[in-house]
Amino acid sequence: MPDQLPEIELEDRGSKGRYVLRGAGGAEAEMTFTKIGEHQLIIDHTEVPDAFRGQGAGLRLVTRAVEDARAAGKKIIPLCPFANAQFRRHPEWADVLKQ
């Protein structure tokens, strides 16, 4: 039976924050963001250590941000190259992409 993937945690620090997956041995996959006003956020950076490679951790982090933004009526500006590439691969996310 495969190990259960860890839950994504949201750490909100006012104007900045991050989504994080914590793995065994203290490994953390994270996607950081900066809020622009009440209705937009910039995905600045996604980092996935080797411990999470091949598990879709980066995609899970971006997907969670998209789901949260959609629920809150926010738009995302994906400055992070990884997040930007994911938005290009997922046209169904266009509703939360800041044009």
Short mmCIF file of N, CA, C and O in Angstrom, two decimals:
data_model
loop_
_atom_site.label_atom_id
_atom_site.label_comp_id
_atom_site.label_asym_id
_atom_site.label_seq_id
_atom_site.Cartn_x
_atom_site.Cartn_y
_atom_site.Cartn_z
N MET A 1 0.85 -1.19 0.00
CA MET A 1 0.00 0.00 0.00
C MET A 1 0.89 1.24 0.00
O MET A 1 1.79 1.36 0.84
N PRO A 2 0.68 2.19 -0.92
CA PRO A 2 1.56 3.37 -0.97
C PRO A 2 1.36 4.28 0.24
O PRO A 2 0.28 4.30 0.84
N ASP A 3 2.43 4.98 0.57
CA ASP A 3 2.33 5.93 1.67
C ASP A 3 1.31 7.01 1.33
O ASP A 3 1.19 7.42 0.18
N GLN A 4 0.60 7.45 2.34
CA GLN A 4 -0.35 8.55 2.17
C GLN A 4 0.44 9.84 1.94
O GLN A 4 1.39 10.11 2.66
N LEU A 5 0.07 10.59 0.91
CA LEU A 5 0.74 11.87 0.67
C LEU A 5 0.38 12.84 1.78
O LEU A 5 -0.77 12.87 2.24
N PRO A 6 1.33 13.66 2.21
CA PRO A 6 1.02 14.63 3.27
C PRO A 6 0.03 15.67 2.78
O PRO A 6 -0.08 15.95 1.59
N GLU A 7 -0.70 16.24 3.72
CA GLU A 7 -1.64 17.31 3.42
C GLU A 7 -0.89 18.59 3.14
O GLU A 7 0.16 18.85 3.72
N ILE A 8 -1.46 19.40 2.27
CA ILE A 8 -0.88 20.72 2.00
C ILE A 8 -1.33 21.67 3.11
O ILE A 8 -2.51 21.74 3.43
N GLU A 9 -0.38 22.40 3.67
CA GLU A 9 -0.70 23.39 4.70
C GLU A 9 -0.54 24.79 4.12
O GLU A 9 0.37 25.03 3.33
N LEU A 10 -1.42 25.67 4.53
CA LEU A 10 -1.33 27.08 4.13
C LEU A 10 -0.78 27.87 5.31
O LEU A 10 -1.32 27.79 6.41
N GLU A 11 0.31 28.59 5.08
CA GLU A 11 0.86 29.49 6.09
C GLU A 11 0.66 30.91 5.57
O GLU A 11 1.27 31.30 4.58
N ASP A 12 -0.21 31.64 6.23
CA ASP A 12 -0.55 33.00 5.80
C ASP A 12 0.12 33.98 6.74
O ASP A 12 -0.09 33.94 7.94
N ARG A 13 0.97 34.85 6.17
CA ARG A 13 1.72 35.81 7.00
C ARG A 13 1.40 37.23 6.56
O ARG A 13 2.29 38.00 6.23
N GLY A 14 0.13 37.56 6.50
CA GLY A 14 -0.24 38.91 6.12
C GLY A 14 -0.16 39.11 4.63
O GLY A 14 -0.95 38.56 3.88
N SER A 15 0.84 39.87 4.17
CA SER A 15 0.94 40.14 2.73
C SER A 15 1.63 39.01 1.96
O SER A 15 1.61 38.99 0.74
N LYS A 16 2.24 38.10 2.69
CA LYS A 16 2.92 36.97 2.05
C LYS A 16 2.44 35.66 2.66
O LYS A 16 1.78 35.66 3.70
N GLY A 17 2.78 34.57 2.00
CA GLY A 17 2.42 33.28 2.56
C GLY A 17 3.02 32.17 1.73
O GLY A 17 3.75 32.42 0.77
N ARG A 18 2.70 30.94 2.13
CA ARG A 18 3.16 29.82 1.36
C ARG A 18 2.26 28.62 1.58
O ARG A 18 1.60 28.50 2.62
N TYR A 19 2.25 27.77 0.59
CA TYR A 19 1.65 26.45 0.70
C TYR A 19 2.82 25.49 0.86
O TYR A 19 3.83 25.62 0.17
N VAL A 20 2.68 24.55 1.78
CA VAL A 20 3.82 23.67 2.08
C VAL A 20 3.36 22.22 2.26
O VAL A 20 2.30 21.97 2.83
N LEU A 21 4.17 21.32 1.75
CA LEU A 21 4.03 19.88 2.00
C LEU A 21 5.24 19.47 2.83
O LEU A 21 6.37 19.73 2.43
N ARG A 22 4.99 18.86 3.97
CA ARG A 22 6.10 18.41 4.83
C ARG A 22 6.25 16.91 4.70
O ARG A 22 5.28 16.17 4.85
N GLY A 23 7.46 16.49 4.43
CA GLY A 23 7.72 15.06 4.26
C GLY A 23 8.57 14.51 5.38
O GLY A 23 8.92 15.21 6.33
N ALA A 24 8.91 13.24 5.24
CA ALA A 24 9.75 12.57 6.23
C ALA A 24 11.11 13.26 6.30
O ALA A 24 11.60 13.78 5.31
N GLY A 25 11.68 13.30 7.48
CA GLY A 25 13.01 13.85 7.64
C GLY A 25 13.08 15.36 7.51
O GLY A 25 14.14 15.92 7.27
N GLY A 26 11.94 16.03 7.62
CA GLY A 26 11.93 17.49 7.58
C GLY A 26 11.94 18.10 6.19
O GLY A 26 12.03 19.32 6.05
N ALA A 27 11.84 17.28 5.14
CA ALA A 27 11.81 17.83 3.78
C ALA A 27 10.53 18.65 3.59
O ALA A 27 9.47 18.26 4.07
N GLU A 28 10.66 19.77 2.91
CA GLU A 28 9.50 20.62 2.63
C GLU A 28 9.46 20.99 1.15
O GLU A 28 10.45 21.47 0.60
N ALA A 29 8.31 20.76 0.53
CA ALA A 29 8.04 21.30 -0.80
C ALA A 29 7.18 22.53 -0.56
O ALA A 29 6.24 22.49 0.23
N GLU A 30 7.51 23.65 -1.21
CA GLU A 30 6.75 24.87 -0.94
C GLU A 30 6.50 25.67 -2.20
O GLU A 30 7.21 25.55 -3.20
N MET A 31 5.44 26.46 -2.13
CA MET A 31 5.13 27.44 -3.16
C MET A 31 4.79 28.72 -2.43
O MET A 31 3.89 28.75 -1.59
N THR A 32 5.58 29.77 -2.67
CA THR A 32 5.38 31.03 -1.95
C THR A 32 4.58 31.99 -2.80
O THR A 32 4.58 31.93 -4.04
N PHE A 33 3.88 32.90 -2.12
CA PHE A 33 3.07 33.89 -2.81
C PHE A 33 3.08 35.21 -2.08
O PHE A 33 3.40 35.28 -0.89
N THR A 34 2.75 36.26 -2.82
CA THR A 34 2.60 37.60 -2.28
C THR A 34 1.22 38.10 -2.67
O THR A 34 0.81 37.97 -3.83
N LYS A 35 0.50 38.66 -1.71
CA LYS A 35 -0.83 39.20 -2.00
C LYS A 35 -0.71 40.62 -2.54
O LYS A 35 0.09 41.41 -2.05
N ILE A 36 -1.51 40.92 -3.55
CA ILE A 36 -1.60 42.26 -4.11
C ILE A 36 -3.02 42.73 -3.85
O ILE A 36 -3.95 42.29 -4.55
N GLY A 37 -3.20 43.56 -2.83
CA GLY A 37 -4.56 43.97 -2.46
C GLY A 37 -5.37 42.77 -1.97
O GLY A 37 -4.83 41.78 -1.50
N GLU A 38 -6.69 42.89 -2.14
CA GLU A 38 -7.58 41.84 -1.63
C GLU A 38 -7.91 40.78 -2.67
O GLU A 38 -8.43 39.73 -2.32
N HIS A 39 -7.63 41.05 -3.94
CA HIS A 39 -8.18 40.20 -4.99
C HIS A 39 -7.15 39.54 -5.91
O HIS A 39 -7.54 38.90 -6.87
N GLN A 40 -5.86 39.72 -5.62
CA GLN A 40 -4.84 39.13 -6.48
C GLN A 40 -3.70 38.57 -5.63
O GLN A 40 -3.42 39.08 -4.56
N LEU A 41 -3.06 37.54 -6.18
CA LEU A 41 -1.84 37.06 -5.55
C LEU A 41 -0.85 36.64 -6.63
O LEU A 41 -1.23 36.21 -7.71
N ILE A 42 0.41 36.85 -6.30
CA ILE A 42 1.51 36.48 -7.18
C ILE A 42 2.12 35.20 -6.64
O ILE A 42 2.50 35.14 -5.47
N ILE A 43 2.22 34.17 -7.49
CA ILE A 43 3.00 32.99 -7.11
C ILE A 43 4.44 33.32 -7.48
O ILE A 43 4.77 33.50 -8.64
N ASP A 44 5.30 33.45 -6.44
CA ASP A 44 6.68 33.88 -6.65
C ASP A 44 7.62 32.72 -6.94
O ASP A 44 8.57 32.87 -7.69
N HIS A 45 7.40 31.60 -6.25
CA HIS A 45 8.46 30.57 -6.24
C HIS A 45 7.86 29.23 -5.86
O HIS A 45 7.00 29.16 -4.98
N THR A 46 8.31 28.19 -6.52
CA THR A 46 7.95 26.82 -6.15
C THR A 46 9.26 26.05 -6.00
O THR A 46 10.13 26.14 -6.85
N GLU A 47 9.38 25.35 -4.90
CA GLU A 47 10.59 24.55 -4.65
C GLU A 47 10.19 23.17 -4.18
O GLU A 47 9.45 23.02 -3.21
N VAL A 48 10.69 22.15 -4.90
CA VAL A 48 10.39 20.76 -4.56
C VAL A 48 11.71 20.02 -4.38
O VAL A 48 12.45 19.84 -5.34
N PRO A 49 12.01 19.60 -3.14
CA PRO A 49 13.27 18.87 -2.92
C PRO A 49 13.21 17.46 -3.49
O PRO A 49 12.14 16.95 -3.81
N ASP A 50 14.36 16.85 -3.60
CA ASP A 50 14.46 15.51 -4.18
C ASP A 50 13.54 14.50 -3.49
O ASP A 50 13.03 13.59 -4.15
N ALA A 51 13.30 14.67 -2.19
CA ALA A 51 12.45 13.72 -1.45
C ALA A 51 11.04 13.65 -2.03
O ALA A 51 10.34 12.66 -1.85
N PHE A 52 10.61 14.71 -2.73
CA PHE A 52 9.26 14.76 -3.29
C PHE A 52 9.22 14.54 -4.80
O PHE A 52 8.15 14.55 -5.39
N ARG A 53 10.37 14.38 -5.43
CA ARG A 53 10.41 14.26 -6.89
C ARG A 53 9.56 13.08 -7.38
O ARG A 53 9.53 12.03 -6.73
N GLY A 54 8.87 13.29 -8.48
CA GLY A 54 8.08 12.22 -9.08
C GLY A 54 6.74 11.98 -8.42
O GLY A 54 6.01 11.07 -8.79
N GLN A 55 6.37 12.81 -7.44
CA GLN A 55 5.10 12.63 -6.73
C GLN A 55 4.08 13.69 -7.13
O GLN A 55 2.98 13.74 -6.57
N GLY A 56 4.44 14.58 -8.05
CA GLY A 56 3.51 15.62 -8.46
C GLY A 56 3.31 16.69 -7.40
O GLY A 56 2.28 17.37 -7.37
N ALA A 57 4.30 16.85 -6.51
CA ALA A 57 4.15 17.79 -5.39
C ALA A 57 3.99 19.23 -5.89
O ALA A 57 3.14 19.97 -5.38
N GLY A 58 4.79 19.64 -6.87
CA GLY A 58 4.68 21.01 -7.37
C GLY A 58 3.31 21.28 -7.96
O GLY A 58 2.69 22.31 -7.68
N LEU A 59 2.82 20.33 -8.76
CA LEU A 59 1.48 20.48 -9.34
C LEU A 59 0.41 20.51 -8.26
O LEU A 59 -0.52 21.31 -8.32
N ARG A 60 0.55 19.69 -7.23
CA ARG A 60 -0.42 19.70 -6.12
C ARG A 60 -0.46 21.07 -5.45
O ARG A 60 -1.54 21.57 -5.10
N LEU A 61 0.71 21.69 -5.26
CA LEU A 61 0.77 23.00 -4.61
C LEU A 61 0.07 24.07 -5.46
O LEU A 61 -0.73 24.86 -4.94
N VAL A 62 0.36 24.08 -6.75
CA VAL A 62 -0.26 25.08 -7.63
C VAL A 62 -1.77 24.83 -7.72
O VAL A 62 -2.57 25.78 -7.67
N THR A 63 -2.17 23.57 -7.81
CA THR A 63 -3.60 23.23 -7.88
C THR A 63 -4.33 23.74 -6.65
O THR A 63 -5.43 24.30 -6.76
N ARG A 64 -3.73 23.57 -5.49
CA ARG A 64 -4.37 24.05 -4.25
C ARG A 64 -4.53 25.57 -4.27
O ARG A 64 -5.57 26.10 -3.88
N ALA A 65 -3.50 26.29 -4.75
CA ALA A 65 -3.61 27.74 -4.84
C ALA A 65 -4.73 28.14 -5.79
O ALA A 65 -5.48 29.08 -5.52
N VAL A 66 -4.85 27.43 -6.91
CA VAL A 66 -5.92 27.71 -7.88
C VAL A 66 -7.29 27.49 -7.23
O VAL A 66 -8.19 28.33 -7.34
N GLU A 67 -7.44 26.37 -6.52
CA GLU A 67 -8.72 26.07 -5.87
C GLU A 67 -9.07 27.13 -4.83
O GLU A 67 -10.22 27.59 -4.76
N ASP A 68 -8.08 27.54 -4.03
CA ASP A 68 -8.32 28.55 -3.00
C ASP A 68 -8.65 29.90 -3.63
O ASP A 68 -9.54 30.62 -3.16
N ALA A 69 -7.93 30.27 -4.69
CA ALA A 69 -8.18 31.55 -5.37
C ALA A 69 -9.58 31.56 -5.97
O ALA A 69 -10.32 32.55 -5.87
N ARG A 70 -9.96 30.47 -6.58
CA ARG A 70 -11.29 30.36 -7.19
C ARG A 70 -12.37 30.52 -6.12
O ARG A 70 -13.33 31.26 -6.30
N ALA A 71 -12.20 29.84 -5.00
CA ALA A 71 -13.20 29.90 -3.92
C ALA A 71 -13.32 31.31 -3.34
O ALA A 71 -14.39 31.72 -2.91
N ALA A 72 -12.19 32.05 -3.35
CA ALA A 72 -12.17 33.40 -2.75
C ALA A 72 -12.39 34.50 -3.79
O ALA A 72 -12.36 35.68 -3.44
N GLY A 73 -12.57 34.14 -5.05
CA GLY A 73 -12.77 35.14 -6.09
C GLY A 73 -11.51 35.95 -6.39
O GLY A 73 -11.59 37.12 -6.76
N LYS A 74 -10.35 35.32 -6.22
CA LYS A 74 -9.07 36.01 -6.47
C LYS A 74 -8.47 35.60 -7.80
O LYS A 74 -8.81 34.55 -8.35
N LYS A 75 -7.56 36.44 -8.30
CA LYS A 75 -6.82 36.15 -9.52
C LYS A 75 -5.36 35.88 -9.16
O LYS A 75 -4.83 36.43 -8.19
N ILE A 76 -4.71 35.04 -9.97
CA ILE A 76 -3.32 34.66 -9.74
C ILE A 76 -2.44 35.20 -10.87
O ILE A 76 -2.80 35.10 -12.04
N ILE A 77 -1.30 35.75 -10.48
CA ILE A 77 -0.25 36.16 -11.41
C ILE A 77 0.90 35.17 -11.21
O ILE A 77 1.60 35.24 -10.20
N PRO A 78 1.10 34.22 -12.12
CA PRO A 78 2.12 33.19 -11.91
C PRO A 78 3.50 33.64 -12.41
O PRO A 78 3.90 33.31 -13.53
N LEU A 79 4.23 34.39 -11.58
CA LEU A 79 5.57 34.83 -11.97
C LEU A 79 6.58 33.69 -11.90
O LEU A 79 7.56 33.69 -12.63
N CYS A 80 6.35 32.73 -11.04
CA CYS A 80 7.21 31.56 -10.94
C CYS A 80 7.15 30.78 -12.26
O CYS A 80 6.06 30.49 -12.74
N PRO A 81 8.30 30.46 -12.86
CA PRO A 81 8.29 29.75 -14.14
C PRO A 81 7.55 28.41 -14.09
O PRO A 81 6.85 28.06 -15.04
N PHE A 82 7.67 27.68 -12.99
CA PHE A 82 6.97 26.40 -12.89
C PHE A 82 5.46 26.62 -12.87
O PHE A 82 4.71 25.97 -13.61
N ALA A 83 5.00 27.56 -12.04
CA ALA A 83 3.56 27.84 -11.97
C ALA A 83 3.04 28.35 -13.30
O ALA A 83 1.96 27.95 -13.76
N ASN A 84 3.81 29.20 -13.96
CA ASN A 84 3.42 29.73 -15.26
C ASN A 84 3.25 28.58 -16.27
O ASN A 84 2.28 28.54 -17.03
N ALA A 85 4.17 27.63 -16.26
CA ALA A 85 4.08 26.48 -17.16
C ALA A 85 2.84 25.65 -16.85
O ALA A 85 2.16 25.16 -17.77
N GLN A 86 2.52 25.51 -15.57
CA GLN A 86 1.32 24.74 -15.20
C GLN A 86 0.05 25.43 -15.70
O GLN A 86 -0.89 24.77 -16.14
N PHE A 87 0.01 26.76 -15.61
CA PHE A 87 -1.16 27.49 -16.11
C PHE A 87 -1.31 27.27 -17.62
O PHE A 87 -2.44 27.15 -18.11
N ARG A 88 -0.20 27.22 -18.34
CA ARG A 88 -0.28 26.97 -19.79
C ARG A 88 -0.81 25.56 -20.08
O ARG A 88 -1.50 25.34 -21.06
N ARG A 89 -0.49 24.61 -19.20
CA ARG A 89 -0.93 23.22 -19.39
C ARG A 89 -2.37 23.00 -18.94
O ARG A 89 -2.94 21.94 -19.23
N HIS A 90 -2.93 23.93 -18.17
CA HIS A 90 -4.26 23.74 -17.59
C HIS A 90 -5.18 24.90 -17.98
O HIS A 90 -5.44 25.80 -17.18
N PRO A 91 -5.70 24.87 -19.22
CA PRO A 91 -6.58 25.96 -19.67
C PRO A 91 -7.83 26.11 -18.81
O PRO A 91 -8.42 27.19 -18.76
N GLU A 92 -8.19 25.05 -18.08
CA GLU A 92 -9.37 25.14 -17.20
C GLU A 92 -9.13 26.07 -16.00
O GLU A 92 -10.05 26.37 -15.26
N TRP A 93 -7.90 26.52 -15.83
CA TRP A 93 -7.59 27.47 -14.76
C TRP A 93 -7.70 28.92 -15.22
O TRP A 93 -7.42 29.83 -14.46
N ALA A 94 -8.08 29.14 -16.46
CA ALA A 94 -8.08 30.50 -17.03
C ALA A 94 -8.91 31.48 -16.22
O ALA A 94 -8.63 32.68 -16.20
N ASP A 95 -9.94 30.98 -15.53
CA ASP A 95 -10.82 31.87 -14.76
C ASP A 95 -10.09 32.54 -13.59
O ASP A 95 -10.54 33.58 -13.11
N VAL A 96 -9.01 31.96 -13.12
CA VAL A 96 -8.27 32.58 -12.00
C VAL A 96 -6.97 33.22 -12.44
O VAL A 96 -6.27 33.81 -11.62
N LEU A 97 -6.64 33.13 -13.73
CA LEU A 97 -5.40 33.72 -14.24
C LEU A 97 -5.61 35.21 -14.50
O LEU A 97 -6.53 35.59 -15.22
N LYS A 98 -4.76 36.03 -13.90
CA LYS A 98 -4.82 37.47 -14.13
C LYS A 98 -4.32 37.76 -15.53
O LYS A 98 -3.19 37.45 -15.87
N GLN A 99 -5.18 38.34 -16.36
CA GLN A 99 -4.82 38.62 -17.76
C GLN A 99 -4.16 39.96 -17.89
O GLN A 99 -4.44 40.87 -17.20
#
